[in-house]
Amino acid sequence: MTDPLAGIPADKDTVAALDKAHVFHSWSAQGQISALPIASAEGSYFTDYDGKRYLDFSSQLVNVNIGYQHPRLVAAIQEYAARMTTIQPAFANDARSEAARLISEVAGGGAGGNGLNKVFFTNAGAEANENAIRMARLHTGRPKVLATYRSYHGGTHGAIGLTGDPRRWGTEPYITPGVVHFWGPYPYRSAFHSSSPEQECERALAHLRDVLMVEGAQTVAAIILEPVVGTNGILVPPDGYLAGVRELCDTYGIVLISDEVMAGFGRCGEWFAVQHWDVVPDLITFAKGVNSGYLPLGGVIINDAIAETFDQRVYPGGLTYSGHPLACASAVASINIFKDEGIVENARRLGTDVIGPELAKIAERHPSVGEVRGLGVFWAVELVKDRNTREQLVPYNASGADAKPVVELATACKQRGMWPMTHFNRLHVVPPCTTTEHEAREGLAILDEALDVADTYTGGA
Ligand code: PLP
């Protein structure tokens, strides 16, 4: 047999040239793209064509929770591909059935559980949110959806309308009417002038209650939120906030959608972030960590009450690849590996024993660090010009010359062999959930050194 991969170019220059000529990249001015060709990846590292290895503190787009090329996951995909690569959604399929059961189980469903018992599969996170808001609107018969300003919910038209961050601007006016944005809690830069987490919680809930009052709670189908806001700052809500939102939803008959596309599947040291606060949403959307992007997969976990709405009434939505067998087989394998290897527990322990304490020490050493916050393997280092005024090291949505201090910091990390995620005035420490303590310490030591670059832009407070 000829090499099945014959035709895929082997040299770096051809890969780069073909990318430049033919690949249209996400969220980019195409003429400014110069994508780094990556040759291979294993565990917590990926390697370029010159043999330079990077410790991945970004998990790519915060999705490679299980690390690269996990042998058992790769083998499961290979074996299932040899058995069956595709079958359309209307047939029952072993991998799809078991993936749905397992995902419900880790969400707390099952006999005597919390009612999160059904899964609608999509290809990724944005489509999961599209379907969640469709379900909520049809279930309640109401038009509006509330979402937070500091959020990202996906790049498709409905999901970008839910999104509060600047990625929404380029698509406005968005085509999903009835989306209303509100402010979630953010103690370090409180919109509510609070001085304690308790006060932040109380005032953020009072704000949401006011928004519901003026919008008319009876017109609101759903509140969607990231339980721990991801790209927009790793904002860990104060204790009591999510429970308070749950209570408001119960009072007014509103569907609570927890967007766990980034926060779920181990990232926060739990299967789902809401479990950290014992809150049960009506719908959970997921993608990324469900199978670490080895194949595209996302979905909505649906509670019994909403599922019943569509028992006799047709659900008006579907996808050719809903519950793709190969993607579902990879989810089954991935969840079982997570259980067998204690990967959720590893993420939790890394947060409490290594990343949290080390980042706290790093913050003491560097005047450019205003705050560190997070849990599990989900941490933000918030960078400031001045700790007293909390002026951001670079402005909101900075680009070009304005973004220079953070770009230089990221470059300093990369030169030393660590690949960070940066966003606005923050550097996020978001390694795979399988990262070892040794690797975490190695990456944090690099960050410690690299932060000297950011310090040069401060007043030295
Ligand atoms: N929701 C959240 C919280 C996300 O972080 C993302 C992607 O980063 C999405 C939704 C969209 O997911 P996808 O890019 O898989 O469509």
Short mmCIF file of C-alpha atoms and ligand atoms in Angstrom, two decimals:
data_model
loop_
_atom_site.label_atom_id
_atom_site.label_comp_id
_atom_site.label_asym_id
_atom_site.label_seq_id
_atom_site.Cartn_x
_atom_site.Cartn_y
_atom_site.Cartn_z
CA MET A 1 0.00 0.00 0.00
CA THR A 2 1.29 3.49 -0.74
CA ASP A 3 1.86 5.71 2.28
CA PRO A 4 -1.66 6.81 3.32
CA LEU A 5 -0.30 10.21 4.30
CA ALA A 6 1.56 10.75 1.01
CA GLY A 7 0.79 14.23 -0.27
CA ILE A 8 1.06 15.99 3.09
CA PRO A 9 4.14 18.19 2.76
CA ALA A 10 7.07 17.28 5.00
CA ASP A 11 9.18 20.41 5.01
CA LYS A 12 8.61 23.57 7.01
CA ASP A 13 8.91 26.00 4.11
CA THR A 14 6.23 24.27 2.02
CA VAL A 15 3.89 24.11 5.01
CA ALA A 16 4.36 27.83 5.65
CA ALA A 17 4.06 28.81 1.99
CA LEU A 18 0.85 26.82 1.44
CA ASP A 19 -0.58 28.29 4.63
CA LYS A 20 0.20 31.81 3.42
CA ALA A 21 -1.28 31.14 -0.02
CA HIS A 22 -4.41 29.18 0.83
CA VAL A 23 -5.42 29.17 4.50
CA PHE A 24 -7.79 31.92 5.63
CA HIS A 25 -7.23 32.39 9.37
CA SER A 26 -9.67 33.16 12.21
CA TRP A 27 -9.88 36.66 13.74
CA SER A 28 -6.95 38.00 11.67
CA ALA A 29 -5.93 40.46 9.01
CA GLN A 30 -4.74 37.87 6.52
CA GLY A 31 -1.80 39.90 5.23
CA GLN A 32 -0.31 40.11 8.72
CA ILE A 33 -0.33 36.36 9.40
CA SER A 34 2.88 34.41 9.70
CA ALA A 35 1.80 31.13 11.29
CA LEU A 36 4.49 29.06 13.03
CA PRO A 37 4.54 25.55 11.51
CA ILE A 38 4.32 22.89 14.21
CA ALA A 39 5.87 19.49 13.55
CA SER A 40 4.77 17.36 16.50
CA ALA A 41 3.40 17.35 20.02
CA GLU A 42 3.49 15.03 23.01
CA GLY A 43 2.29 15.31 26.60
CA SER A 44 2.56 18.94 27.69
CA TYR A 45 4.88 20.02 24.88
CA PHE A 46 4.72 20.86 21.18
CA THR A 47 7.71 21.19 18.85
CA ASP A 48 8.39 23.30 15.77
CA TYR A 49 10.26 22.20 12.64
CA ASP A 50 13.56 23.54 14.00
CA GLY A 51 13.24 21.22 16.98
CA LYS A 52 12.38 23.97 19.44
CA ARG A 53 10.12 22.57 22.12
CA TYR A 54 7.48 24.61 23.92
CA LEU A 55 5.92 23.77 27.26
CA ASP A 56 2.29 24.54 26.54
CA PHE A 57 0.82 26.88 29.16
CA SER A 58 -2.09 27.68 26.82
CA SER A 59 -3.43 24.17 26.08
CA GLN A 60 -3.75 25.62 22.53
CA LEU A 61 -7.10 27.40 22.79
CA VAL A 62 -7.58 26.13 26.35
CA ASN A 63 -8.86 22.85 24.98
CA VAL A 64 -6.08 20.22 25.13
CA ASN A 65 -7.00 19.21 28.68
CA ILE A 66 -5.63 15.67 28.36
CA GLY A 67 -2.33 16.77 26.79
CA TYR A 68 -1.03 15.80 23.37
CA GLN A 69 -1.08 12.34 21.80
CA HIS A 70 -2.34 10.50 24.83
CA PRO A 71 -1.55 6.94 23.67
CA ARG A 72 -4.80 5.36 24.87
CA LEU A 73 -6.91 8.12 23.31
CA VAL A 74 -5.04 7.91 20.02
CA ALA A 75 -5.47 4.12 20.00
CA ALA A 76 -9.21 4.42 20.70
CA ILE A 77 -9.61 6.77 17.73
CA GLN A 78 -7.56 4.51 15.46
CA GLU A 79 -9.51 1.41 16.45
CA TYR A 80 -12.91 3.02 16.16
CA ALA A 81 -11.95 4.55 12.78
CA ALA A 82 -11.07 1.08 11.56
CA ARG A 83 -14.52 -0.11 12.69
CA MET A 84 -16.78 2.77 11.59
CA THR A 85 -15.98 6.34 10.64
CA THR A 86 -19.48 7.72 10.19
CA ILE A 87 -23.20 7.09 10.56
CA GLN A 88 -25.88 9.77 10.47
CA PRO A 89 -27.56 11.07 13.66
CA ALA A 90 -30.93 9.31 13.23
CA PHE A 91 -29.38 5.86 13.77
CA ALA A 92 -28.50 4.58 17.22
CA ASN A 93 -24.74 4.23 17.58
CA ASP A 94 -22.77 2.55 20.37
CA ALA A 95 -20.17 5.32 20.81
CA ARG A 96 -22.79 8.08 20.72
CA SER A 97 -25.07 6.31 23.23
CA GLU A 98 -22.23 5.72 25.68
CA ALA A 99 -20.77 9.21 25.27
CA ALA A 100 -24.19 10.71 26.10
CA ARG A 101 -24.54 8.45 29.14
CA LEU A 102 -21.06 9.25 30.44
CA ILE A 103 -21.39 12.99 29.91
CA SER A 104 -24.74 12.97 31.77
CA GLU A 105 -23.15 10.95 34.53
CA VAL A 106 -20.25 13.34 35.12
CA ALA A 107 -22.74 16.24 35.04
CA GLY A 108 -24.58 14.60 37.95
CA GLY A 109 -27.43 12.96 36.03
CA GLY A 110 -28.47 9.31 36.19
CA ALA A 111 -30.77 7.51 38.63
CA GLY A 112 -31.47 9.71 41.66
CA GLY A 113 -29.31 12.45 40.14
CA ASN A 114 -29.85 16.11 39.27
CA GLY A 115 -31.93 15.59 36.12
CA LEU A 116 -29.22 16.45 33.58
CA ASN A 117 -29.88 13.30 31.59
CA LYS A 118 -29.81 14.03 27.87
CA VAL A 119 -27.20 15.31 25.46
CA PHE A 120 -27.61 17.02 22.10
CA PHE A 121 -24.28 16.77 20.28
CA THR A 122 -22.78 19.50 18.12
CA ASN A 123 -19.42 19.97 16.42
CA ALA A 124 -18.15 22.67 18.79
CA GLY A 125 -18.97 25.26 21.44
CA ALA A 126 -20.66 27.97 19.38
CA GLU A 127 -23.22 25.52 17.98
CA ALA A 128 -23.83 24.24 21.50
CA ASN A 129 -24.78 27.75 22.62
CA GLU A 130 -26.92 28.30 19.50
CA ASN A 131 -28.93 25.22 20.39
CA ALA A 132 -29.10 26.02 24.10
CA ILE A 133 -30.74 29.39 23.47
CA ARG A 134 -33.09 27.85 20.92
CA MET A 135 -34.15 25.23 23.50
CA ALA A 136 -34.60 27.87 26.20
CA ARG A 137 -36.74 30.10 23.99
CA LEU A 138 -38.98 27.26 22.85
CA HIS A 139 -39.26 25.80 26.36
CA THR A 140 -40.26 29.11 27.96
CA GLY A 141 -42.00 30.74 24.98
CA ARG A 142 -40.08 33.92 25.82
CA PRO A 143 -37.84 36.00 23.53
CA LYS A 144 -34.93 37.47 25.52
CA VAL A 145 -31.56 36.13 26.61
CA LEU A 146 -29.32 37.81 29.19
CA ALA A 147 -25.55 37.45 28.83
CA THR A 148 -22.59 39.19 30.43
CA TYR A 149 -20.35 41.84 28.88
CA ARG A 150 -17.18 40.04 29.87
CA SER A 151 -17.88 36.87 27.91
CA TYR A 152 -17.20 34.88 24.79
CA HIS A 153 -19.79 32.38 23.58
CA GLY A 154 -18.62 31.57 20.04
CA GLY A 155 -18.18 32.91 16.53
CA THR A 156 -21.46 31.92 14.81
CA HIS A 157 -24.12 34.59 14.43
CA GLY A 158 -26.27 33.81 17.46
CA ALA A 159 -23.31 33.04 19.71
CA ILE A 160 -21.43 36.19 18.71
CA GLY A 161 -24.55 38.15 19.65
CA LEU A 162 -24.43 36.60 23.12
CA THR A 163 -20.74 37.44 23.37
CA GLY A 164 -19.90 40.62 25.23
CA ASP A 165 -16.25 41.05 24.26
CA PRO A 166 -14.98 43.06 21.25
CA ARG A 167 -15.19 40.10 18.88
CA ARG A 168 -18.90 40.98 18.75
CA TRP A 169 -18.28 44.46 17.28
CA GLY A 170 -17.35 43.33 13.76
CA THR A 171 -20.67 41.49 13.33
CA GLU A 172 -22.99 44.15 14.74
CA PRO A 173 -25.84 44.66 14.46
CA TYR A 174 -26.10 40.99 15.35
CA ILE A 175 -28.95 39.04 13.90
CA THR A 176 -30.30 37.47 17.09
CA PRO A 177 -32.70 40.03 18.56
CA GLY A 178 -33.44 40.08 22.26
CA VAL A 179 -29.94 39.71 23.71
CA VAL A 180 -29.36 41.99 26.71
CA HIS A 181 -25.93 42.33 28.29
CA PHE A 182 -25.26 42.83 31.99
CA TRP A 183 -22.22 43.00 34.28
CA GLY A 184 -21.03 39.95 36.18
CA PRO A 185 -18.82 40.15 39.28
CA TYR A 186 -15.15 41.14 38.90
CA PRO A 187 -13.89 42.05 42.38
CA TYR A 188 -10.52 43.47 41.20
CA ARG A 189 -12.22 45.96 38.87
CA SER A 190 -15.67 46.09 40.38
CA ALA A 191 -18.36 47.86 38.39
CA PHE A 192 -20.21 48.01 41.71
CA HIS A 193 -17.59 49.82 43.83
CA SER A 194 -17.53 46.96 46.27
CA SER A 195 -14.80 46.42 48.82
CA SER A 196 -15.24 42.73 49.69
CA PRO A 197 -16.21 39.51 47.88
CA GLU A 198 -19.45 39.40 49.93
CA GLN A 199 -20.37 42.92 48.89
CA GLU A 200 -19.40 42.19 45.26
CA CYS A 201 -21.70 39.16 45.28
CA GLU A 202 -24.58 41.10 46.81
CA ARG A 203 -24.21 44.10 44.48
CA ALA A 204 -23.72 42.00 41.33
CA LEU A 205 -26.93 40.13 42.16
CA ALA A 206 -28.76 43.40 42.89
CA HIS A 207 -27.64 44.66 39.46
CA LEU A 208 -28.95 41.51 37.76
CA ARG A 209 -32.23 41.81 39.67
CA ASP A 210 -32.54 45.41 38.42
CA VAL A 211 -31.85 44.35 34.83
CA LEU A 212 -34.57 41.70 35.13
CA MET A 213 -36.96 44.30 36.54
CA VAL A 214 -36.48 46.81 33.74
CA GLU A 215 -36.37 44.21 30.97
CA GLY A 216 -39.41 42.40 32.38
CA ALA A 217 -38.40 39.08 33.87
CA GLN A 218 -41.41 37.45 32.19
CA THR A 219 -39.83 38.22 28.79
CA VAL A 220 -36.54 36.52 29.62
CA ALA A 221 -36.02 32.94 28.39
CA ALA A 222 -32.48 32.39 29.64
CA ILE A 223 -29.49 33.74 31.48
CA ILE A 224 -26.28 32.40 29.95
CA LEU A 225 -22.97 32.78 31.70
CA GLU A 226 -19.52 31.28 31.91
CA PRO A 227 -19.44 30.07 35.55
CA VAL A 228 -15.77 31.07 35.65
CA VAL A 229 -15.29 33.60 32.87
CA GLY A 230 -12.52 32.30 30.58
CA THR A 231 -10.86 34.35 27.87
CA ASN A 232 -12.21 37.58 29.33
CA GLY A 233 -10.22 37.30 32.52
CA ILE A 234 -10.58 34.01 34.43
CA LEU A 235 -13.05 35.75 36.68
CA VAL A 236 -13.85 33.45 39.57
CA PRO A 237 -17.23 34.50 40.96
CA PRO A 238 -17.49 35.23 44.67
CA ASP A 239 -19.10 32.42 46.69
CA GLY A 240 -22.85 32.73 46.53
CA TYR A 241 -23.06 34.46 43.15
CA LEU A 242 -23.98 31.44 41.01
CA ALA A 243 -26.40 30.22 43.68
CA GLY A 244 -27.96 33.70 43.66
CA VAL A 245 -28.36 33.61 39.87
CA ARG A 246 -29.91 30.14 40.18
CA GLU A 247 -32.39 31.53 42.70
CA LEU A 248 -33.36 34.43 40.43
CA CYS A 249 -33.88 31.98 37.56
CA ASP A 250 -36.10 29.82 39.78
CA THR A 251 -38.10 32.81 40.96
CA TYR A 252 -38.87 34.00 37.43
CA GLY A 253 -38.99 30.70 35.52
CA ILE A 254 -35.82 31.52 33.57
CA VAL A 255 -33.53 28.83 32.11
CA LEU A 256 -29.98 28.94 33.51
CA ILE A 257 -27.39 28.04 30.86
CA SER A 258 -23.87 27.36 32.10
CA ASP A 259 -21.41 27.77 29.23
CA GLU A 260 -18.71 25.30 30.30
CA VAL A 261 -17.04 25.13 26.89
CA MET A 262 -13.79 26.38 28.44
CA ALA A 263 -14.37 25.92 32.19
CA GLY A 264 -15.59 22.31 32.00
CA PHE A 265 -13.97 18.89 31.85
CA GLY A 266 -11.33 19.32 34.53
CA ARG A 267 -10.19 22.86 33.82
CA CYS A 268 -11.48 24.15 37.19
CA GLY A 269 -10.55 20.99 39.10
CA GLU A 270 -14.11 19.62 38.74
CA TRP A 271 -15.89 17.89 35.89
CA PHE A 272 -17.90 21.09 35.53
CA ALA A 273 -17.13 24.44 37.14
CA VAL A 274 -20.64 24.81 38.64
CA GLN A 275 -19.91 21.75 40.79
CA HIS A 276 -17.36 23.83 42.69
CA TRP A 277 -20.35 25.75 44.12
CA ASP A 278 -22.92 22.90 44.04
CA VAL A 279 -25.12 24.75 41.57
CA VAL A 280 -27.23 22.84 39.04
CA PRO A 281 -28.00 24.66 35.77
CA ASP A 282 -30.85 23.69 33.44
CA LEU A 283 -28.54 23.43 30.44
CA ILE A 284 -24.77 22.99 30.27
CA THR A 285 -22.91 23.65 27.04
CA PHE A 286 -19.57 21.94 26.49
CA ALA A 287 -16.89 21.30 23.82
CA LYS A 288 -13.07 21.64 24.07
CA GLY A 289 -12.07 19.44 27.04
CA VAL A 290 -14.71 16.76 26.36
CA ASN A 291 -12.16 15.08 24.08
CA SER A 292 -9.41 17.74 24.06
CA GLY A 293 -10.03 18.59 20.43
CA TYR A 294 -8.63 15.32 19.13
CA LEU A 295 -11.77 15.50 16.97
CA PRO A 296 -14.37 18.29 16.82
CA LEU A 297 -17.16 17.75 19.37
CA GLY A 298 -19.47 19.84 21.53
CA GLY A 299 -22.97 19.67 22.89
CA VAL A 300 -25.73 20.66 25.27
CA ILE A 301 -26.57 18.68 28.42
CA ILE A 302 -30.32 19.01 28.92
CA ASN A 303 -32.38 18.61 32.09
CA ASP A 304 -35.52 16.49 32.20
CA ALA A 305 -37.97 19.41 32.18
CA ILE A 306 -36.53 20.93 29.00
CA ALA A 307 -36.07 17.55 27.35
CA GLU A 308 -39.78 16.80 28.02
CA THR A 309 -40.80 19.93 26.09
CA PHE A 310 -39.58 18.12 23.00
CA ASP A 311 -41.05 14.69 23.79
CA GLN A 312 -44.09 15.17 21.55
CA ARG A 313 -43.09 18.41 19.90
CA VAL A 314 -40.43 18.40 17.18
CA TYR A 315 -37.12 19.94 18.15
CA PRO A 316 -36.40 22.27 15.23
CA GLY A 317 -32.64 21.85 15.01
CA GLY A 318 -30.03 19.39 13.78
CA LEU A 319 -26.62 18.84 12.25
CA THR A 320 -25.29 16.27 9.78
CA TYR A 321 -22.55 15.45 12.26
CA SER A 322 -24.57 15.58 15.50
CA GLY A 323 -23.07 12.81 17.59
CA HIS A 324 -20.38 11.91 15.07
CA PRO A 325 -19.39 8.33 15.99
CA LEU A 326 -15.64 8.83 15.82
CA ALA A 327 -15.78 12.04 17.85
CA CYS A 328 -18.08 10.33 20.38
CA ALA A 329 -15.76 7.32 20.63
CA SER A 330 -12.94 9.73 21.47
CA ALA A 331 -15.11 11.36 24.17
CA VAL A 332 -15.85 7.95 25.74
CA ALA A 333 -12.16 7.09 25.76
CA SER A 334 -11.16 10.52 27.08
CA ILE A 335 -13.66 10.51 29.97
CA ASN A 336 -12.61 7.00 30.97
CA ILE A 337 -8.94 8.01 30.88
CA PHE A 338 -9.77 11.05 33.02
CA LYS A 339 -11.39 8.72 35.58
CA ASP A 340 -8.67 6.06 35.50
CA GLU A 341 -5.79 8.53 35.76
CA GLY A 342 -7.38 10.96 38.24
CA ILE A 343 -6.93 13.85 35.83
CA VAL A 344 -9.62 16.08 37.36
CA GLU A 345 -7.98 15.59 40.77
CA ASN A 346 -4.56 16.37 39.27
CA ALA A 347 -5.89 19.68 37.91
CA ARG A 348 -7.40 20.56 41.30
CA ARG A 349 -4.20 19.71 43.14
CA LEU A 350 -2.02 21.67 40.72
CA GLY A 351 -4.18 24.72 41.43
CA THR A 352 -4.16 24.45 45.22
CA ASP A 353 -0.63 23.12 45.78
CA VAL A 354 1.50 24.50 42.98
CA ILE A 355 0.12 27.15 40.62
CA GLY A 356 -1.81 29.19 43.21
CA PRO A 357 0.99 29.39 45.80
CA GLU A 358 3.74 29.93 43.19
CA LEU A 359 1.81 32.68 41.40
CA ALA A 360 1.24 34.39 44.75
CA LYS A 361 5.02 34.46 45.30
CA ILE A 362 5.61 35.69 41.76
CA ALA A 363 3.09 38.48 42.35
CA GLU A 364 5.07 39.66 45.36
CA ARG A 365 8.26 39.89 43.31
CA HIS A 366 6.88 41.79 40.30
CA PRO A 367 5.35 45.28 40.41
CA SER A 368 3.63 44.61 37.07
CA VAL A 369 1.40 41.97 38.66
CA GLY A 370 -1.77 43.53 40.05
CA GLU A 371 -3.60 40.34 40.90
CA VAL A 372 -3.40 36.57 40.38
CA ARG A 373 -6.59 34.55 40.52
CA GLY A 374 -7.98 31.20 39.46
CA LEU A 375 -8.53 27.59 40.38
CA GLY A 376 -7.50 24.22 38.99
CA VAL A 377 -5.45 24.84 35.84
CA PHE A 378 -7.31 28.07 35.06
CA TRP A 379 -5.32 31.13 36.23
CA ALA A 380 -4.90 34.76 35.23
CA VAL A 381 -2.03 37.12 35.96
CA GLU A 382 -3.50 40.61 35.69
CA LEU A 383 -0.85 43.12 34.62
CA VAL A 384 -0.82 46.74 35.71
CA LYS A 385 1.28 49.88 35.27
CA ASP A 386 0.74 50.78 38.86
CA ARG A 387 -0.51 48.57 41.66
CA ASN A 388 -2.06 51.46 43.56
CA THR A 389 -4.16 52.90 40.76
CA ARG A 390 -4.60 49.47 39.08
CA GLU A 391 -4.11 51.16 35.70
CA GLN A 392 -3.92 48.35 33.15
CA LEU A 393 -0.49 47.59 31.66
CA VAL A 394 -2.14 47.88 28.22
CA PRO A 395 -5.62 49.25 27.45
CA TYR A 396 -8.78 47.17 26.94
CA ASN A 397 -8.64 45.52 23.49
CA ALA A 398 -5.14 46.94 22.88
CA SER A 399 -3.50 46.24 19.52
CA GLY A 400 -0.41 47.37 17.62
CA ALA A 401 1.99 49.59 19.57
CA ASP A 402 -0.47 49.80 22.50
CA ALA A 403 -0.14 46.05 23.09
CA LYS A 404 3.68 46.08 23.06
CA PRO A 405 4.37 45.35 26.76
CA VAL A 406 2.24 42.20 26.73
CA VAL A 407 3.57 41.08 23.33
CA GLU A 408 7.10 41.46 24.68
CA LEU A 409 6.22 39.45 27.76
CA ALA A 410 4.78 36.64 25.62
CA THR A 411 7.87 36.71 23.41
CA ALA A 412 10.13 36.45 26.47
CA CYS A 413 8.19 33.35 27.58
CA LYS A 414 8.37 31.76 24.14
CA GLN A 415 12.10 32.42 23.81
CA ARG A 416 12.57 30.51 27.06
CA GLY A 417 10.46 27.59 25.81
CA MET A 418 7.05 28.27 27.39
CA TRP A 419 3.97 29.11 25.32
CA PRO A 420 1.55 31.34 27.28
CA MET A 421 -1.91 32.62 26.49
CA THR A 422 -2.31 36.39 26.62
CA HIS A 423 -5.44 38.51 26.36
CA PHE A 424 -5.60 42.29 26.76
CA ASN A 425 -3.65 43.10 29.98
CA ARG A 426 -3.47 39.52 31.19
CA LEU A 427 -1.36 36.43 30.87
CA HIS A 428 -3.29 33.23 31.46
CA VAL A 429 -1.69 30.15 32.96
CA VAL A 430 -3.85 27.40 31.46
CA PRO A 431 -1.76 24.25 30.93
CA PRO A 432 -3.23 20.79 30.23
CA CYS A 433 -4.94 19.11 33.22
CA THR A 434 -2.32 16.34 32.89
CA THR A 435 0.63 18.67 33.48
CA THR A 436 3.02 17.31 36.10
CA GLU A 437 4.10 19.30 39.14
CA HIS A 438 7.63 19.44 37.71
CA GLU A 439 6.40 20.86 34.39
CA ALA A 440 4.18 23.38 36.14
CA ARG A 441 7.14 24.59 38.21
CA GLU A 442 9.33 24.75 35.10
CA GLY A 443 6.79 26.97 33.31
CA LEU A 444 6.22 29.18 36.33
CA ALA A 445 9.98 29.73 36.72
CA ILE A 446 10.07 30.90 33.10
CA LEU A 447 7.14 33.22 33.75
CA ASP A 448 8.92 34.62 36.81
CA GLU A 449 11.95 35.52 34.69
CA ALA A 450 9.95 36.85 31.76
CA LEU A 451 7.90 39.20 33.97
CA ASP A 452 11.01 41.37 34.37
CA VAL A 453 10.11 42.62 30.88
CA ALA A 454 6.64 43.72 32.03
CA ASP A 455 8.13 45.36 35.12
CA THR A 456 10.08 47.80 32.94
CA TYR A 457 6.74 49.34 31.91
CA THR A 458 5.63 50.06 35.48
CA GLY A 459 6.24 53.02 37.72
CA GLY A 460 8.05 50.54 39.99
CA ALA A 461 5.44 50.56 42.80
N1 PLP B 1 -17.93 29.40 24.90
C1 PLP B 1 -16.78 29.64 25.54
C2 PLP B 1 -16.80 29.95 27.00
C3 PLP B 1 -15.57 29.61 24.84
O1 PLP B 1 -14.42 29.87 25.48
C4 PLP B 1 -15.59 29.31 23.46
C5 PLP B 1 -14.33 29.27 22.69
O2 PLP B 1 -13.29 29.69 23.12
C6 PLP B 1 -16.81 29.06 22.84
C7 PLP B 1 -17.97 29.09 23.59
C8 PLP B 1 -16.89 28.73 21.38
O3 PLP B 1 -16.43 27.45 21.15
P1 PLP B 1 -15.99 26.96 19.68
O4 PLP B 1 -14.83 27.81 19.27
O5 PLP B 1 -15.67 25.53 19.87
O6 PLP B 1 -17.17 27.17 18.79
#
